[in-house]
GROMACS .gro file of N, CA and C in nm:
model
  432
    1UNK      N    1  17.118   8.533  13.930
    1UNK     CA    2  17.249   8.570  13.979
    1UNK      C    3  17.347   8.453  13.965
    2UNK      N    4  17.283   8.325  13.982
    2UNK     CA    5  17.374   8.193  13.965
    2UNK      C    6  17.389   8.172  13.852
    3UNK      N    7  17.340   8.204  13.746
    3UNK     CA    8  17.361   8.215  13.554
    3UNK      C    9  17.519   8.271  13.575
    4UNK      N   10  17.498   8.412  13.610
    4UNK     CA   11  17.599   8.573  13.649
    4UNK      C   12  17.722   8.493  13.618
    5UNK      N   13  17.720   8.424  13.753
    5UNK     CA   14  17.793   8.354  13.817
    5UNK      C   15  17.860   8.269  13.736
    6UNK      N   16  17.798   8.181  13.711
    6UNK     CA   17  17.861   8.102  13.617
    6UNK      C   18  17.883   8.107  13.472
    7UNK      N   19  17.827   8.190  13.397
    7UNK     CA   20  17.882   8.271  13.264
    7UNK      C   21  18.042   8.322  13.265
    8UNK      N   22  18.020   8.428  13.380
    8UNK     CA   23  18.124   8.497  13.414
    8UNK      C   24  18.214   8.512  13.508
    9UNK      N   25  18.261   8.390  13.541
    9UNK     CA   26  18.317   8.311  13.656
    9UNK      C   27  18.484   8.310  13.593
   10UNK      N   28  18.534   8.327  13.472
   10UNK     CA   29  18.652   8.297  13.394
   10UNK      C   30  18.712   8.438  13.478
   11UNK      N   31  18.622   8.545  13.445
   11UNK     CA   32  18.684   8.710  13.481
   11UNK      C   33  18.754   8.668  13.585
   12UNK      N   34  18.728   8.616  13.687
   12UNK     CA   35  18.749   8.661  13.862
   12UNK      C   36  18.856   8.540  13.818
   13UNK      N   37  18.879   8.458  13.747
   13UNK     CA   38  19.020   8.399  13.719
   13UNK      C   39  19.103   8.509  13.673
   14UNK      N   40  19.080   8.557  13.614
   14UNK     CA   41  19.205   8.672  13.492
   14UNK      C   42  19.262   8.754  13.598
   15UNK      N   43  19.123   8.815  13.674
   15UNK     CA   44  19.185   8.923  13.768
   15UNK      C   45  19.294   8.880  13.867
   16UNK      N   46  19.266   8.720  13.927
   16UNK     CA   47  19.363   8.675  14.026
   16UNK      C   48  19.467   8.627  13.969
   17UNK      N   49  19.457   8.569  13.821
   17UNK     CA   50  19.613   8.550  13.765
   17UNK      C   51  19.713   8.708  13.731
   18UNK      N   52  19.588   8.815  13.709
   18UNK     CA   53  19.672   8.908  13.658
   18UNK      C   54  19.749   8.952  13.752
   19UNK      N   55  19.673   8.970  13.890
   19UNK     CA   56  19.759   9.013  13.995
   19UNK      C   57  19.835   8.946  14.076
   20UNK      N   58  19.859   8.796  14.059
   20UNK     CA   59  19.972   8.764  14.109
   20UNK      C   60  20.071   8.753  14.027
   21UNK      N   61  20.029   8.761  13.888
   21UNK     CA   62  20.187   8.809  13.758
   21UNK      C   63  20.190   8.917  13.779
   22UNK      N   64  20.180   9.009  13.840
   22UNK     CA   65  20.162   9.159  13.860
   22UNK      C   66  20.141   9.218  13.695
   23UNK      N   67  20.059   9.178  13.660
   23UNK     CA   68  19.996   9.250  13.528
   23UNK      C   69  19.873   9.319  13.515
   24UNK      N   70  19.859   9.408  13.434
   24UNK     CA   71  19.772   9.498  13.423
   24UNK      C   72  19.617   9.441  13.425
   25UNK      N   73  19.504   9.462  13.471
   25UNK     CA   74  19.354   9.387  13.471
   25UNK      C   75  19.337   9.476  13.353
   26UNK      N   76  19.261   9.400  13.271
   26UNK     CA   77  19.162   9.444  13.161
   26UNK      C   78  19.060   9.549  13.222
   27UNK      N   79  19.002   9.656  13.179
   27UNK     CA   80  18.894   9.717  13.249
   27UNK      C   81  18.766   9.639  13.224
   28UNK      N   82  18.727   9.549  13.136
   28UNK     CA   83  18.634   9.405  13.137
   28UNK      C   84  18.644   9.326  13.261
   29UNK      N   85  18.743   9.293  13.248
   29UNK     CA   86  18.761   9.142  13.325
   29UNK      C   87  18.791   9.207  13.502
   30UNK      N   88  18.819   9.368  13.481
   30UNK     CA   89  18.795   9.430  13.639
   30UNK      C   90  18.652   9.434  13.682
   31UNK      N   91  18.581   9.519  13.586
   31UNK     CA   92  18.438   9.530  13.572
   31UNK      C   93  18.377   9.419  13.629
   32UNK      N   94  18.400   9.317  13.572
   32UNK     CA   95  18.338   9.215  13.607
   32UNK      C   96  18.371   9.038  13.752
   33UNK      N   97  18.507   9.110  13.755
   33UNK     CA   98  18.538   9.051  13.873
   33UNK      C   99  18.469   9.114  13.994
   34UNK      N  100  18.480   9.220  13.989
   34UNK     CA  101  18.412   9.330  14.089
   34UNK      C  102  18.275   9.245  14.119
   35UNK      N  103  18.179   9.260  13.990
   35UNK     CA  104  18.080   9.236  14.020
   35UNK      C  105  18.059   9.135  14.070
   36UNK      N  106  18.097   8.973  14.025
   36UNK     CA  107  18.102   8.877  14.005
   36UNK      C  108  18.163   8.882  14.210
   37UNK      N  109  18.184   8.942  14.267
   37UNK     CA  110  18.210   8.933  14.416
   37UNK      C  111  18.094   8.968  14.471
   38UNK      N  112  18.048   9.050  14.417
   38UNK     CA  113  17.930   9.133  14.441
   38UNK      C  114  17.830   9.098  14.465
   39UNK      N  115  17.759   9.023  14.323
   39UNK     CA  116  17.664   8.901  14.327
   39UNK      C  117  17.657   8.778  14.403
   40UNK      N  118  17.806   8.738  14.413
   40UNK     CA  119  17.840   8.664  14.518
   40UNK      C  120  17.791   8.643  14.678
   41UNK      N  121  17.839   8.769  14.722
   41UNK     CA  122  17.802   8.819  14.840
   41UNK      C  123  17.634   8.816  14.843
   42UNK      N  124  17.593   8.884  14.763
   42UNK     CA  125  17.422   8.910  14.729
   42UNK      C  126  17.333   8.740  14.696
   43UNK      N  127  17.457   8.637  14.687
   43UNK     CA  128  17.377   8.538  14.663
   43UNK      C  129  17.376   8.479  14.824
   44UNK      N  130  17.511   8.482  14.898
   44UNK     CA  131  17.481   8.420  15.048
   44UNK      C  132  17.410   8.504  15.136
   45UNK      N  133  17.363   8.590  15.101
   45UNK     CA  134  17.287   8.690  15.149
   45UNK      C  135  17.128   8.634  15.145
   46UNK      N  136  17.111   8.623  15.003
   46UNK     CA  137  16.988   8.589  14.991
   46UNK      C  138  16.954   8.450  15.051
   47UNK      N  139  17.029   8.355  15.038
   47UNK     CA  140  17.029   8.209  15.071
   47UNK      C  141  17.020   8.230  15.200
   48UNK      N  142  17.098   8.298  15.289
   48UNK     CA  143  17.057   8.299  15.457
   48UNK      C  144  16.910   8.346  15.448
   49UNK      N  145  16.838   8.425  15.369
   49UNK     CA  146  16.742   8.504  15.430
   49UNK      C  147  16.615   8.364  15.403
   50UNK      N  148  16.635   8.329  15.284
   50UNK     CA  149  16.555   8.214  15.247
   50UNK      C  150  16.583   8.090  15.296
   51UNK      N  151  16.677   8.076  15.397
   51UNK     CA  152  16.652   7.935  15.485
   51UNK      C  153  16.594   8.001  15.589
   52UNK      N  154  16.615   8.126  15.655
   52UNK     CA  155  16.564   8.112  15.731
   52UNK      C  156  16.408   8.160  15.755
   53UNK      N  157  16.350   8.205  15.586
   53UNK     CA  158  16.198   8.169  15.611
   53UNK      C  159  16.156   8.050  15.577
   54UNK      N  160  16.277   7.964  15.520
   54UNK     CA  161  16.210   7.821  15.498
   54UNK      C  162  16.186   7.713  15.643
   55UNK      N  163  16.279   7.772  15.719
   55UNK     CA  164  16.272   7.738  15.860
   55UNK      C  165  16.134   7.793  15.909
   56UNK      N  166  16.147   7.871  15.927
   56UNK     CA  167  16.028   7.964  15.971
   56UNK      C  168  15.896   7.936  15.945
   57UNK      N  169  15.873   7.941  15.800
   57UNK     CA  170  15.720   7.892  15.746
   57UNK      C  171  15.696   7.780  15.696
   58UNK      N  172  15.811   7.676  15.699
   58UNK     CA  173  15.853   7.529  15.627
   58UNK      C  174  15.824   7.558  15.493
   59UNK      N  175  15.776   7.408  15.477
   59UNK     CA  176  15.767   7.382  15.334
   59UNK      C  177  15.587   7.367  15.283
   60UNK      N  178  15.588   7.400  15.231
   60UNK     CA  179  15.404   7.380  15.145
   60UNK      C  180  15.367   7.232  15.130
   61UNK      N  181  15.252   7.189  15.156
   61UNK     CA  182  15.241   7.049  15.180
   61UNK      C  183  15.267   6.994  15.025
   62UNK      N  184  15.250   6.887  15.020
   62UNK     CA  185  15.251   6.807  14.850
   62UNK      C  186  15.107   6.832  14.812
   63UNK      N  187  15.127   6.877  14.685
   63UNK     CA  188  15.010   6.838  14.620
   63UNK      C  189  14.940   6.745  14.603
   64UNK      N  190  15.032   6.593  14.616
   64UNK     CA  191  14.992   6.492  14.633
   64UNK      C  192  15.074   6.405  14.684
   65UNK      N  193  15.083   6.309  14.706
   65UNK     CA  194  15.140   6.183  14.763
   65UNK      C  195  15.248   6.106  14.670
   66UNK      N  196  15.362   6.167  14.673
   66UNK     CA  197  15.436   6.089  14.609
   66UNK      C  198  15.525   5.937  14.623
   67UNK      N  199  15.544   5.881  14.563
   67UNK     CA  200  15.647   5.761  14.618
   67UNK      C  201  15.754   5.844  14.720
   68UNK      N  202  15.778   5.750  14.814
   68UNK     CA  203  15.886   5.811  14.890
   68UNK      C  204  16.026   5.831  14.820
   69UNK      N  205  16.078   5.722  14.755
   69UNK     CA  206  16.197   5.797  14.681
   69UNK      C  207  16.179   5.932  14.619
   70UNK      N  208  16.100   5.952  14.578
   70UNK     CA  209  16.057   6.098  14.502
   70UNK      C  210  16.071   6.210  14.614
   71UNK      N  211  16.016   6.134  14.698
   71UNK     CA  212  15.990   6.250  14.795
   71UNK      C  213  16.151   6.307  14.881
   72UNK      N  214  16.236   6.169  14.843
   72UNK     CA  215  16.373   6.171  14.889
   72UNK      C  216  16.502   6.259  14.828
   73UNK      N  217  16.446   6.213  14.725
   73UNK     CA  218  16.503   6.293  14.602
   73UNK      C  219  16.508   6.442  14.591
   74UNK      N  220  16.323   6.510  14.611
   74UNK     CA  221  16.340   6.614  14.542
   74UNK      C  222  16.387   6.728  14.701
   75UNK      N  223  16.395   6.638  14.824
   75UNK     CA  224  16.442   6.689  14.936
   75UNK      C  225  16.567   6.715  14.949
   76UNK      N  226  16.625   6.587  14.894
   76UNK     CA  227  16.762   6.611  14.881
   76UNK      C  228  16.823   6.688  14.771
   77UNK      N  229  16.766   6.661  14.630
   77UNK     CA  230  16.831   6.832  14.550
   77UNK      C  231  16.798   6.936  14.600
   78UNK      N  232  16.724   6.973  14.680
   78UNK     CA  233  16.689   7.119  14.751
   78UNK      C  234  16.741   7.136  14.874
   79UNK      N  235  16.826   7.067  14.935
   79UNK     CA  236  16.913   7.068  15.044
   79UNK      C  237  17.026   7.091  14.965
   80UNK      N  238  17.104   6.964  14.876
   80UNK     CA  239  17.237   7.042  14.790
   80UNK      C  240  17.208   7.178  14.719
   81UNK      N  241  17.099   7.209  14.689
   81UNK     CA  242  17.112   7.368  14.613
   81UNK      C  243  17.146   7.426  14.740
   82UNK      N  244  17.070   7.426  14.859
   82UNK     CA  245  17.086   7.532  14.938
   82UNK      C  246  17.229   7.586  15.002
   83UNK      N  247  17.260   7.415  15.011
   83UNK     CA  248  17.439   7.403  15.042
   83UNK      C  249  17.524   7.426  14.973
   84UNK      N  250  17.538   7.447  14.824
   84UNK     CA  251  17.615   7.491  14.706
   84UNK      C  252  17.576   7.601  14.738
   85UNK      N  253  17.466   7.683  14.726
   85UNK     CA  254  17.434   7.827  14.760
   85UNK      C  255  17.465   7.917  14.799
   86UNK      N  256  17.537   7.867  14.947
   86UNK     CA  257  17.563   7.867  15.099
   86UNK      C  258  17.728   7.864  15.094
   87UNK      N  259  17.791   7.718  15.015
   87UNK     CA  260  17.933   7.726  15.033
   87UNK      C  261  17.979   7.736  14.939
   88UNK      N  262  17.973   7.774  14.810
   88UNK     CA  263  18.046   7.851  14.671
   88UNK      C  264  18.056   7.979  14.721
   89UNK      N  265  18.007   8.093  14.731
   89UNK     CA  266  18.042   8.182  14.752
   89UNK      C  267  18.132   8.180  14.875
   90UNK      N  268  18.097   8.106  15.009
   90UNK     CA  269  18.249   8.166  15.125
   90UNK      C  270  18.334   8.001  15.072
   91UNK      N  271  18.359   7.958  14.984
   91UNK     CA  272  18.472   7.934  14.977
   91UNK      C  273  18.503   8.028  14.846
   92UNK      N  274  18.428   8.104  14.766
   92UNK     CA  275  18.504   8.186  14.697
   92UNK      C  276  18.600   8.296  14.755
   93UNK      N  277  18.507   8.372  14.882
   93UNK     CA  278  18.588   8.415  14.936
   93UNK      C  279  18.711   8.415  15.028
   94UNK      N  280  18.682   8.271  15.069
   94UNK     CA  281  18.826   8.145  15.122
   94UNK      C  282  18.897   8.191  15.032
   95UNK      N  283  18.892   8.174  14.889
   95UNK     CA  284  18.986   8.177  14.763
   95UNK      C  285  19.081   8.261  14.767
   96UNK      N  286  18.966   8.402  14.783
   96UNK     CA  287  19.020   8.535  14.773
   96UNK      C  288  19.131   8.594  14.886
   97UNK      N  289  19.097   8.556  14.984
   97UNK     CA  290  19.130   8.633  15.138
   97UNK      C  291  19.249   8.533  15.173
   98UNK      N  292  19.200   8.356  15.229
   98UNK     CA  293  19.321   8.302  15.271
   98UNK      C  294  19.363   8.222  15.216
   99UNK      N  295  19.360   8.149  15.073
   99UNK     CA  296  19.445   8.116  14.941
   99UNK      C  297  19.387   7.974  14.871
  100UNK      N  298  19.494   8.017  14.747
  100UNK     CA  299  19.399   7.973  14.645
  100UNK      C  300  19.375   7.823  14.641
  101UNK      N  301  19.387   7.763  14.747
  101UNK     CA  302  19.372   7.595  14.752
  101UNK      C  303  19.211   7.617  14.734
  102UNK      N  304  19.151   7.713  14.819
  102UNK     CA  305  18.998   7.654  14.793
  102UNK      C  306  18.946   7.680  14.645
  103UNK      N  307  19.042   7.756  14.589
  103UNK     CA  308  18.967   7.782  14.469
  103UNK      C  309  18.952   7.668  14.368
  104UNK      N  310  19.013   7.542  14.397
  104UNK     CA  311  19.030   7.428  14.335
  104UNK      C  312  18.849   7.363  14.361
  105UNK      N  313  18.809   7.334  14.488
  105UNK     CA  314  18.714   7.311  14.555
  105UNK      C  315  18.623   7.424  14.470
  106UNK      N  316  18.618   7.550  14.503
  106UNK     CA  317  18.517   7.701  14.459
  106UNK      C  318  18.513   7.639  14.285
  107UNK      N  319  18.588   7.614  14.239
  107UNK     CA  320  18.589   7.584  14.066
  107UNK      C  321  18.511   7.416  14.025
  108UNK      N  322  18.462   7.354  14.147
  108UNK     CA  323  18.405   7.226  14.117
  108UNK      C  324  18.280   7.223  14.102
  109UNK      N  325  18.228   7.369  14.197
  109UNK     CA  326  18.075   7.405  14.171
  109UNK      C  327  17.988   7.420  14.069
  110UNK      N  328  18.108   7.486  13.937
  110UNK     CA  329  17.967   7.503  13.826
  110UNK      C  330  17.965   7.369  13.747
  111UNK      N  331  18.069   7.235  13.750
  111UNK     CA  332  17.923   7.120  13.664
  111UNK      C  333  17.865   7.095  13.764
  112UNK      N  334  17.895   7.086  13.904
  112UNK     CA  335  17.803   7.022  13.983
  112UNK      C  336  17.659   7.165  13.977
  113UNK      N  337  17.692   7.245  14.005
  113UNK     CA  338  17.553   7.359  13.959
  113UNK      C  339  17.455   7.300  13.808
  114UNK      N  340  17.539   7.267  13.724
  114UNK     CA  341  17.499   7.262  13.588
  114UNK      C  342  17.403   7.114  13.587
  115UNK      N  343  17.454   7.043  13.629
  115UNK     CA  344  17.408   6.876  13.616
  115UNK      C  345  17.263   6.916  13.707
  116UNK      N  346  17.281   6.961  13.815
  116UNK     CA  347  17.192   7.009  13.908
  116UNK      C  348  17.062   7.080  13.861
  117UNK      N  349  17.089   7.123  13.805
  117UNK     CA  350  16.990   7.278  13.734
  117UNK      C  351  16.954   7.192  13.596
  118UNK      N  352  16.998   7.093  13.560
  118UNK     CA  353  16.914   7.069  13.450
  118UNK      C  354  16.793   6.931  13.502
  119UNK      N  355  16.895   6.813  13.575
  119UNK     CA  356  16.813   6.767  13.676
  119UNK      C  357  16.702   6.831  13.726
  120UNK      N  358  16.712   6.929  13.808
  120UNK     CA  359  16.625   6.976  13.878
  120UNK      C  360  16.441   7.036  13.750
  121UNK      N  361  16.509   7.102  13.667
  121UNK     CA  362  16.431   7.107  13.548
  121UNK      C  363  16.375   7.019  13.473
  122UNK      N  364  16.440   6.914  13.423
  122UNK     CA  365  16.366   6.831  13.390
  122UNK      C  366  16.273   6.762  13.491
  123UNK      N  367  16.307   6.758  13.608
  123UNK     CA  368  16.207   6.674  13.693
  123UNK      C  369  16.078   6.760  13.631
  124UNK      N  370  16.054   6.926  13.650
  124UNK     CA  371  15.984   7.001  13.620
  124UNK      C  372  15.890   6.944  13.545
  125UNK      N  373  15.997   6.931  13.439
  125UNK     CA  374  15.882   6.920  13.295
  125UNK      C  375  15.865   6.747  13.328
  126UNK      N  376  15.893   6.624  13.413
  126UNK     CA  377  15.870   6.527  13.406
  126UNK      C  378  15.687   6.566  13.510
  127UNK      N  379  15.650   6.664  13.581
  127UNK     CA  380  15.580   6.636  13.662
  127UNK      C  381  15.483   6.726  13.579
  128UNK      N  382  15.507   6.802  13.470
  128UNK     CA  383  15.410   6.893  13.397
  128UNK      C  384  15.359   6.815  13.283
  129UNK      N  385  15.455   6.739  13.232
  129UNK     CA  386  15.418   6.640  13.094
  129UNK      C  387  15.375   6.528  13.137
  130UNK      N  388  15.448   6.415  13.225
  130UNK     CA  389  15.378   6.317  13.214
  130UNK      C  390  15.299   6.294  13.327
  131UNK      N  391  15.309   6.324  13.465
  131UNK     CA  392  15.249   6.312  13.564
  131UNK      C  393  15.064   6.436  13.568
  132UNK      N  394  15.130   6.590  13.479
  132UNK     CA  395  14.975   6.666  13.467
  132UNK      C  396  14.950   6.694  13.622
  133UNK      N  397  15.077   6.679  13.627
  133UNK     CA  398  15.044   6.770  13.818
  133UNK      C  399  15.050   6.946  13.799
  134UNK      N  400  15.046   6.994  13.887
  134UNK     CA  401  15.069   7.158  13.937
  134UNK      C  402  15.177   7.180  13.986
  135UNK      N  403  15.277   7.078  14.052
  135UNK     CA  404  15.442   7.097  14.039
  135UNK      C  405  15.483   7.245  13.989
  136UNK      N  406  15.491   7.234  13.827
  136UNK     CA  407  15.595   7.342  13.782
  136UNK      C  408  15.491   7.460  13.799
  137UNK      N  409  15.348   7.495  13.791
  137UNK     CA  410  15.294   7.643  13.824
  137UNK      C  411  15.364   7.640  13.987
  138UNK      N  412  15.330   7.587  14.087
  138UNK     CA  413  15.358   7.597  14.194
  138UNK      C  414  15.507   7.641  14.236
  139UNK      N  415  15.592   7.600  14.080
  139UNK     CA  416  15.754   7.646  14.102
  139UNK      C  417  15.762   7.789  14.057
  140UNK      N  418  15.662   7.799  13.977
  140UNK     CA  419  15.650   7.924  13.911
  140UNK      C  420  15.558   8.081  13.988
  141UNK      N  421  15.446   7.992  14.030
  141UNK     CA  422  15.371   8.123  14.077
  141UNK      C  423  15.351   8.073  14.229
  142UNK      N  424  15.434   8.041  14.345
  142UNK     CA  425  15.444   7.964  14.506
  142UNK      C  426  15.289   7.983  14.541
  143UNK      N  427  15.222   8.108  14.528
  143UNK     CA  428  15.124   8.151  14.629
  143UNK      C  429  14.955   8.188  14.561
  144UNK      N  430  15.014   8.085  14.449
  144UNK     CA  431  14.845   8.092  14.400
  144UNK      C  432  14.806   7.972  14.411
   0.00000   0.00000   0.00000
C-alpha cells in the first residue's frame, strides 16, 4: 500500500490543484486520488492495529546477540517506519481538511520513505549474505 502511495502520490496533487483553479479532475487522476485517500486511511488503520499487537506480544527475541549499535539501529528504523506510518497519512489528511501548509511537511515523506526502505533492505541482504543469519526468512516467514 506504501509503493500505492508513493507511485501515485502526484494524482492527489492534480486533484487539489484542479480544484482550487476550479478546473475540471481528469477521471484518472479522480480515480486515483480517491483511492490514494483510501489506502491512506487503510494504512493508519493497519499501523494502529500492528502497534498495538506489537505492544501486546512485543518483539521476538534475537536470533542472536548483536553489537549494541545494531541493535540501536535496527530499533530505531522500526520506530521511524512506524512513525512515518502513523504521521503521513493524518498529516495528509491535515492537508486535505485544514490546509495546505502540511502538505509541504506530507510531501517530505516519500525520500525519507525511499532512503528508508532501501536502508532497511539492504541491512536484509547484509544479514543474509554476509552475516548467514535467519534475519531475512524471519522477515519473510515471522512464525516459522
Amino acid at each position: 500500500m506504501v509503493v500505492f502511495q508513493i507511485v501515485f502520490g502526484e494524482s492527489m496533487t492534480s486533484v487539489v490543484d484542479a480544484a482550487q483553479e476550479g478546473e475540471a479532475v481528469s477521471p484518472k487522476n479522480a480515480f486515483l486520488g480517491s483511492a490514494r485517500y483510501w489506502v491512506g486511511l487503510s494504512i493508519l488503520a493497519l499501523v494502529a492495529i500492528r502497534l498495538f499487537y506489537r505492544v501486546w506480544r512485543g518483539t521476538p527475541p534475537s536470533l542472536a546477540k548483536p553489537p549494541s549499535w545494531a541493535e540501536y539501529a535496527a530499533s530505531g528504523m522500526h520506530w521511524l517506519f512506524y512513525a512515518l506510518l502513523f504521521a503521513v497519512p493524518i498529516l495528509g489528511l491535515l492537508t486535505l481538511y485544514v490546509s495546505d501548509r502540511f502538505g509541504d511537511i506530507h510531501s517530505l515523506a516519500k525520500p525519507v520513505f525511499l532512503v528508508l526502505v532501501f536502508v532497511h533492505a539492504g541491512a536484509a541482504m547484509f544479514h543474509h549474505i554476509v552475516m548467514k543469519d535467519e534475519t531475512l526468512s524471519r522477515m519473510l516467514f515471522p512464525d516459522r
